[in-house]
């Protein structure tokens, strides 16, 4: 384990923003992590997983702790279910593929999401009708205060749309070290009703899809809409989809009869921020090295050497415009530092 000084964080954030960290250390197990925590008590810390949900707007004047714990193991199984424990530093998509290759179901709709296993519960990652909470059993996390390991059950995590206890009361207090998933071994519950999956499977000429087919369909949809961060820097959806009252939605329908929505409860609906941003004319706009992706307006992109500050400014402009045009506040999903 080596502590590096004045290192560029460009390879460690999927936005590809080039800012320096005063110190950087990659830890491979809990003992190394405890050692680093003990020896850097007074320093400002940034805990980094896959770096896929962060916008760096300035140099980091503390220690970056990169969680690199690897390992996947089956901890219990019966005829129907398997409980798999994955360590926090496992790449999310590689873990999904491992599950699919073993024919463990439940996670296939979450194929190709960037990031690591340990950061997935923080914002309850979700796509194509499934959220992490649907396959989550529990996770272990180390307390930054007393360095004790605590187990969080599903209910303790208080999962919501792109939300969990780790973004609320427990924010900045724990580092997730491993996650246990409950997956199916037979009678897989397939979720193919999310519009584009059905049509993708049709175009693949598949009538009775397996979890492998669904994963392929999701990969194909994501590749067609979302930029590959290895080629164009980005952090996936920059904003959350806003939740508005049905009253406000009905008023908007009078002016915009094509506005899509997803049900939330009796009083509220969720509106796709991507639709609002496209309607506001931002989709595909490029300002030098940064802009809004041409296929998905929810994704802000870095074409090369964009500064985090510029992307932040653009996000503020988008927020103000959406507020002015639709009287809707859209909130960043990405953590801004
Ligand atoms: N839409 C537009 N213009 C756009 C983008 C979307 O009009 O530029 C419309 C689409 O036509 C569709 C609706 O908005 O009617 C929804 O679009 P899409 O299915 O692409 O999903 P989304 O709501 O934009 C969410 C997640 C994505 C996830 C997809 C698929 C959030 C913030 N984003 O996007 O998650 O992949 O659903 O389930 O909830 C991520 O979090 O990084 C992410 C990519």
Coordinates of C-alpha atoms and ligand atoms in Angstrom, one line a residue:
X1 CA 0.0 0.0 0.0
X2 CA 1.5 3.3 -1.1
X3 CA 0.4 6.8 -0.5
X4 CA 0.8 8.9 -3.6
X5 CA 1.2 12.7 -3.6
X6 CA -0.2 15.3 -6.0
X7 CA -1.8 12.7 -8.2
X8 CA -4.3 13.5 -11.0
X9 CA -7.7 12.0 -10.4
X10 CA -8.5 11.9 -14.1
X11 CA -8.3 8.0 -14.3
X12 CA -10.5 7.7 -11.2
X13 CA -13.6 9.6 -12.3
X14 CA -15.7 8.6 -15.2
X15 CA -16.3 12.3 -16.1
X16 CA -12.5 12.3 -16.9
X17 CA -12.0 15.6 -15.0
X18 CA -8.3 16.4 -14.5
X19 CA -7.9 17.7 -10.9
X20 CA -5.2 16.8 -8.5
X21 CA -5.5 15.2 -5.1
X22 CA -3.0 16.1 -2.4
X23 CA -2.8 12.4 -1.3
X24 CA -4.2 9.2 -2.8
X25 CA -4.2 5.7 -1.5
X26 CA -5.8 2.5 -2.9
X27 CA -6.8 0.1 -0.1
X28 CA -7.2 -3.7 -0.8
X29 CA -8.8 -4.9 2.4
X30 CA -10.3 -3.8 5.7
X31 CA -7.0 -3.9 7.6
X32 CA -5.4 -1.5 5.1
X33 CA -8.4 0.7 5.3
X34 CA -8.4 0.8 9.1
X35 CA -4.7 1.6 9.0
X36 CA -5.2 4.5 6.6
X37 CA -8.2 5.8 8.7
X38 CA -6.2 5.7 11.9
X39 CA -3.2 7.5 10.3
X40 CA -5.2 10.2 8.6
X41 CA -7.6 11.1 11.4
X42 CA -7.3 14.9 10.9
X43 CA -7.2 14.9 7.1
X44 CA -10.2 15.6 4.9
X45 CA -11.2 12.4 3.2
X46 CA -12.8 11.5 -0.1
X47 CA -13.9 7.9 -0.4
X48 CA -13.8 6.8 -4.0
X49 CA -15.3 3.7 -5.6
X50 CA -15.7 3.6 -9.3
X51 CA -15.8 7.4 -9.5
X52 CA -18.9 7.2 -11.7
X53 CA -21.2 9.6 -9.8
X54 CA -19.0 12.5 -9.0
X55 CA -18.2 15.9 -10.6
X56 CA -14.8 17.2 -9.4
X57 CA -14.8 21.0 -9.6
X58 CA -11.6 21.8 -7.7
X59 CA -8.3 20.2 -6.6
X60 CA -8.8 18.0 -3.5
X61 CA -6.8 19.1 -0.6
X62 CA -7.0 15.9 1.5
X63 CA -6.6 12.2 1.1
X64 CA -8.5 10.2 -1.5
X65 CA -9.1 6.6 -0.3
X66 CA -9.8 4.4 -3.2
X67 CA -11.8 1.3 -2.1
X68 CA -10.3 -1.7 -4.0
X69 CA -11.6 -4.7 -2.1
X70 CA -12.1 -7.6 -4.5
X71 CA -13.9 -10.9 -4.2
X72 CA -17.2 -12.6 -4.8
X73 CA -18.5 -15.6 -2.9
X74 CA -21.6 -17.6 -2.5
X75 CA -22.5 -17.6 1.2
X76 CA -25.7 -19.7 1.2
X77 CA -27.9 -21.4 -1.4
X78 CA -30.9 -23.6 -1.6
X79 CA -32.8 -24.9 -4.6
X80 CA -34.5 -21.5 -5.3
X81 CA -32.2 -18.8 -4.1
X82 CA -28.5 -17.9 -3.7
X83 CA -27.0 -15.3 -1.4
X84 CA -23.9 -13.8 -3.0
X85 CA -21.5 -11.6 -1.2
X86 CA -19.4 -9.2 -3.3
X87 CA -16.7 -6.9 -1.9
X88 CA -17.1 -3.2 -2.4
X89 CA -14.4 -2.7 -5.0
X90 CA -15.8 -5.2 -7.5
X91 CA -16.8 -3.5 -10.8
X92 CA -20.6 -3.4 -10.9
X93 CA -21.0 -4.6 -14.5
X94 CA -18.4 -7.4 -14.1
X95 CA -20.4 -8.6 -11.0
X96 CA -23.6 -8.6 -13.0
X97 CA -22.0 -10.6 -15.8
X98 CA -20.6 -13.1 -13.2
X99 CA -24.2 -13.6 -11.9
X100 CA -25.6 -14.0 -15.3
X101 CA -22.9 -16.5 -16.3
X102 CA -23.9 -18.5 -13.2
X103 CA -27.6 -18.2 -14.2
X104 CA -28.4 -16.2 -11.0
X105 CA -31.3 -13.9 -11.7
X106 CA -32.6 -10.6 -10.6
X107 CA -29.8 -8.3 -11.5
X108 CA -29.9 -8.6 -15.4
X109 CA -31.7 -5.3 -15.9
X110 CA -28.9 -3.5 -14.1
X111 CA -26.3 -4.5 -16.8
X112 CA -23.7 -2.0 -17.9
X113 CA -24.2 0.5 -15.1
X114 CA -20.9 2.1 -14.4
X115 CA -19.5 2.1 -10.8
X116 CA -18.6 -0.4 -8.2
X117 CA -20.6 -2.8 -5.9
X118 CA -19.9 -0.8 -2.8
X119 CA -21.3 2.5 -4.1
X120 CA -24.4 1.0 -5.7
X121 CA -26.5 1.0 -2.5
X122 CA -25.7 4.7 -1.7
X123 CA -28.0 5.9 -4.5
X124 CA -29.9 2.7 -4.9
X125 CA -28.9 2.4 -8.6
X126 CA -31.8 1.6 -10.9
X127 CA -32.6 1.0 -14.6
X128 CA -35.3 -0.6 -16.7
X129 CA -37.8 -1.2 -14.0
X130 CA -35.4 -2.6 -11.4
X131 CA -33.6 -1.0 -8.5
X132 CA -30.7 -2.3 -6.4
X133 CA -33.1 -2.7 -3.4
X134 CA -34.9 -5.4 -5.3
X135 CA -31.9 -7.8 -5.0
X136 CA -30.3 -6.3 -1.9
X137 CA -30.2 -8.4 1.3
X138 CA -27.7 -6.5 3.5
X139 CA -24.4 -4.7 3.5
X140 CA -21.5 -4.3 5.8
X141 CA -20.0 -0.9 6.4
X142 CA -17.2 0.5 8.5
X143 CA -17.9 3.4 10.8
X144 CA -15.6 6.4 10.2
X145 CA -16.0 7.3 13.8
X146 CA -15.0 4.1 15.7
X147 CA -13.9 1.9 12.8
X148 CA -16.4 -0.8 13.8
X149 CA -18.1 -2.9 11.2
X150 CA -21.9 -2.6 11.1
X151 CA -24.4 -4.6 9.2
X152 CA -27.3 -2.7 7.5
X153 CA -30.4 -4.8 6.6
X154 CA -32.5 -3.8 3.7
X155 CA -35.0 -1.9 5.8
X156 CA -32.2 -0.1 7.7
X157 CA -31.0 1.2 4.4
X158 CA -34.3 3.1 3.9
X159 CA -34.0 2.8 0.1
X160 CA -36.0 5.3 -2.1
X161 CA -35.7 6.5 -5.7
X162 CA -31.9 7.2 -6.0
X163 CA -31.8 7.5 -2.3
X164 CA -30.8 5.6 0.9
X165 CA -29.7 6.2 4.5
X166 CA -26.1 6.6 3.1
X167 CA -27.3 9.9 1.4
X168 CA -29.2 11.0 4.5
X169 CA -28.4 10.4 8.2
X170 CA -25.5 8.1 7.5
X171 CA -23.9 10.4 4.9
X172 CA -20.2 10.6 5.3
X173 CA -20.2 8.4 8.4
X174 CA -19.7 4.9 6.8
X175 CA -17.8 3.2 4.1
X176 CA -19.6 0.2 2.6
X177 CA -17.2 -2.7 2.5
X178 CA -19.3 -5.5 1.0
X179 CA -22.9 -6.2 -0.1
X180 CA -25.0 -9.4 0.0
X181 CA -27.5 -10.0 -2.8
X182 CA -30.4 -12.4 -2.9
X183 CA -30.7 -13.8 -6.4
X184 CA -32.9 -16.5 -8.0
X185 CA -31.6 -19.9 -9.2
X186 CA -34.8 -20.9 -10.9
X187 CA -38.2 -19.4 -11.8
X188 CA -36.4 -16.1 -12.6
X189 CA -38.8 -13.1 -12.3
X190 CA -38.2 -11.3 -15.6
X191 CA -38.9 -7.6 -15.9
X192 CA -39.4 -6.9 -19.6
X193 CA -42.3 -4.5 -19.5
X194 CA -40.1 -1.4 -19.5
X195 CA -41.1 -0.2 -23.1
X196 CA -37.7 -0.3 -24.8
X197 CA -36.8 -3.8 -23.5
X198 CA -39.8 -5.4 -25.1
X199 CA -39.1 -3.8 -28.5
X200 CA -35.4 -4.6 -28.2
X201 CA -36.1 -8.3 -27.6
X202 CA -38.5 -8.3 -30.5
X203 CA -35.8 -6.9 -32.8
X204 CA -33.5 -9.6 -31.5
X205 CA -36.3 -12.2 -32.5
X206 CA -36.5 -13.5 -29.0
X207 CA -39.9 -14.6 -27.7
X208 CA -39.0 -16.4 -24.5
X209 CA -36.2 -14.4 -23.1
X210 CA -33.6 -15.8 -20.6
X211 CA -31.8 -13.5 -18.1
X212 CA -28.9 -13.6 -20.6
X213 CA -31.1 -12.3 -23.3
X214 CA -32.4 -9.5 -21.1
X215 CA -28.9 -8.5 -20.2
X216 CA -28.0 -8.4 -23.9
X217 CA -31.1 -6.3 -24.7
X218 CA -30.3 -3.8 -21.8
X219 CA -26.6 -3.6 -22.9
X220 CA -27.7 -2.8 -26.5
X221 CA -30.2 -0.1 -25.4
X222 CA -27.7 1.5 -23.1
X223 CA -25.0 1.4 -25.7
X224 CA -27.3 3.1 -28.2
X225 CA -28.4 5.9 -25.8
X226 CA -25.7 6.5 -23.3
X227 CA -22.1 7.5 -24.0
X228 CA -19.4 5.1 -23.0
X229 CA -17.4 6.9 -20.3
X230 CA -14.2 5.4 -21.6
X231 CA -14.7 7.3 -24.8
X232 CA -16.7 10.4 -23.7
X233 CA -16.5 11.4 -20.1
X234 CA -19.8 11.4 -18.3
X235 CA -21.5 10.3 -15.0
X236 CA -24.7 8.9 -16.4
X237 CA -27.9 10.8 -15.5
X238 CA -26.7 14.1 -14.2
X239 CA -30.1 14.9 -12.7
X240 CA -32.8 12.9 -10.9
X241 CA -36.2 12.7 -12.5
X242 CA -38.3 15.2 -10.6
X243 CA -41.5 14.2 -8.8
X244 CA -44.4 16.7 -9.2
X245 CA -48.0 16.8 -8.1
X246 CA -50.7 15.4 -10.4
X247 CA -52.3 18.9 -10.4
X248 CA -49.1 20.5 -11.8
X249 CA -48.7 17.6 -14.3
X250 CA -52.3 18.1 -15.6
X251 CA -51.6 21.8 -16.1
X252 CA -48.4 21.0 -18.0
X253 CA -50.4 18.6 -20.2
X254 CA -52.5 21.5 -21.4
X255 CA -49.4 23.0 -23.1
X256 CA -47.3 19.9 -23.7
X257 CA -49.6 16.9 -24.6
X258 CA -46.6 14.6 -25.2
X259 CA -45.1 14.9 -21.7
X260 CA -44.2 11.4 -20.4
X261 CA -44.7 10.4 -16.8
X262 CA -44.3 7.5 -14.4
X263 CA -46.7 6.8 -11.5
X264 CA -45.4 7.5 -8.0
X265 CA -48.5 7.5 -5.8
X266 CA -52.1 8.9 -5.8
X267 CA -51.0 12.5 -5.7
X268 CA -47.7 12.5 -7.5
X269 CA -45.9 11.5 -10.8
X270 CA -42.3 11.4 -11.9
X271 CA -41.4 13.3 -15.1
X272 CA -38.3 12.4 -17.1
X273 CA -35.8 15.3 -16.7
X274 CA -34.3 14.2 -20.0
X275 CA -37.6 15.1 -21.7
X276 CA -37.7 18.5 -20.0
X277 CA -34.1 19.3 -20.9
X278 CA -34.7 18.2 -24.5
X279 CA -37.9 20.4 -24.7
X280 CA -35.8 23.3 -23.4
X281 CA -33.6 22.9 -26.4
X282 CA -30.4 21.7 -24.7
X283 CA -30.1 18.2 -26.2
X284 CA -26.9 17.8 -28.2
X285 CA -25.7 21.3 -27.5
X286 CA -21.9 21.5 -27.3
X287 CA -19.9 24.3 -25.7
X288 CA -16.2 23.7 -26.5
X289 CA -15.2 20.6 -24.5
X290 CA -18.5 20.0 -22.7
X291 CA -22.1 19.7 -23.4
X292 CA -25.3 17.7 -23.4
X293 CA -25.3 14.3 -24.9
X294 CA -27.1 14.0 -28.3
X295 CA -29.0 10.8 -27.5
X296 CA -30.0 11.4 -23.9
X297 CA -30.4 14.9 -22.6
X298 CA -30.0 13.8 -19.0
X299 CA -26.4 13.1 -19.5
X300 CA -23.8 15.9 -19.4
X301 CA -20.5 15.1 -21.2
X302 CA -16.8 16.0 -21.2
X303 CA -15.4 15.7 -24.8
X304 CA -11.8 16.0 -23.6
X305 CA -10.4 18.6 -21.3
X306 CA -13.6 20.2 -19.8
X307 CA -13.3 21.7 -16.3
X308 CA -15.6 20.5 -13.6
X309 CA -16.6 24.1 -13.0
X310 CA -17.8 24.6 -16.6
X311 CA -20.0 21.5 -16.3
X312 CA -21.3 22.7 -13.0
X313 CA -22.2 26.1 -14.6
X314 CA -24.0 24.3 -17.5
X315 CA -26.0 22.3 -15.0
X316 CA -27.1 25.4 -13.2
X317 CA -28.1 27.0 -16.4
X318 CA -30.2 23.9 -17.2
X319 CA -31.8 24.0 -13.7
X320 CA -32.7 27.7 -14.0
X321 CA -34.2 27.2 -17.5
X322 CA -36.3 24.2 -16.5
X323 CA -37.6 26.2 -13.5
X324 CA -38.5 29.1 -15.7
X325 CA -40.1 27.1 -18.5
X326 CA -42.0 24.4 -16.4
X327 CA -41.8 25.7 -12.8
X328 CA -40.0 22.4 -11.9
X329 CA -36.9 22.2 -9.9
X330 CA -34.5 19.5 -11.0
X331 CA -31.9 18.2 -8.6
X332 CA -28.4 16.9 -9.4
X333 CA -28.0 13.2 -9.0
X334 CA -24.3 13.4 -9.2
X335 CA -22.2 14.4 -6.2
X336 CA -20.5 17.7 -6.7
X337 CA -17.2 18.3 -5.0
Ligands
LIG1 N1 -36.6 11.4 -23.0 C1 -36.6 12.5 -23.9 N2 -35.4 13.0 -24.2 C2 -34.2 12.6 -23.8 C3 -34.2 11.5 -22.8 C4 -35.4 11.0 -22.5 O1 -37.6 12.9 -24.4 O2 -33.2 13.2 -24.1 C5 -37.8 10.7 -22.7 C6 -37.9 9.4 -23.4 O3 -38.4 9.5 -24.6 C7 -38.8 8.6 -22.5 C8 -38.5 9.2 -21.1 O4 -37.9 10.4 -21.3 O5 -40.1 8.8 -22.7 C9 -37.6 8.3 -20.3 O6 -36.3 8.1 -20.9 P1 -35.4 6.9 -20.5 O7 -36.1 5.6 -20.6 O8 -34.1 7.0 -21.3 O9 -35.1 7.0 -19.0 P2 -34.8 8.3 -18.1 O10 -35.9 8.5 -17.2 O11 -34.3 9.4 -18.9 C10 -33.8 6.8 -16.1 C11 -32.6 6.7 -15.3 C12 -31.4 6.1 -16.1 C13 -31.9 4.7 -16.5 C14 -33.1 4.8 -17.4 C15 -33.7 3.5 -17.8 C16 -32.8 8.5 -13.7 C17 -32.3 9.8 -13.2 N3 -32.3 8.0 -14.8 O12 -33.6 7.7 -17.2 O13 -30.4 5.9 -15.1 O14 -30.8 4.0 -17.2 O15 -34.2 5.5 -16.6 O16 -34.3 2.9 -16.8 O17 -33.7 7.9 -13.0 C18 -28.3 6.8 -14.3 O18 -28.9 6.9 -13.2 O19 -27.1 7.2 -14.5 C19 -29.1 6.3 -15.5 C20 -28.6 6.3 -16.7

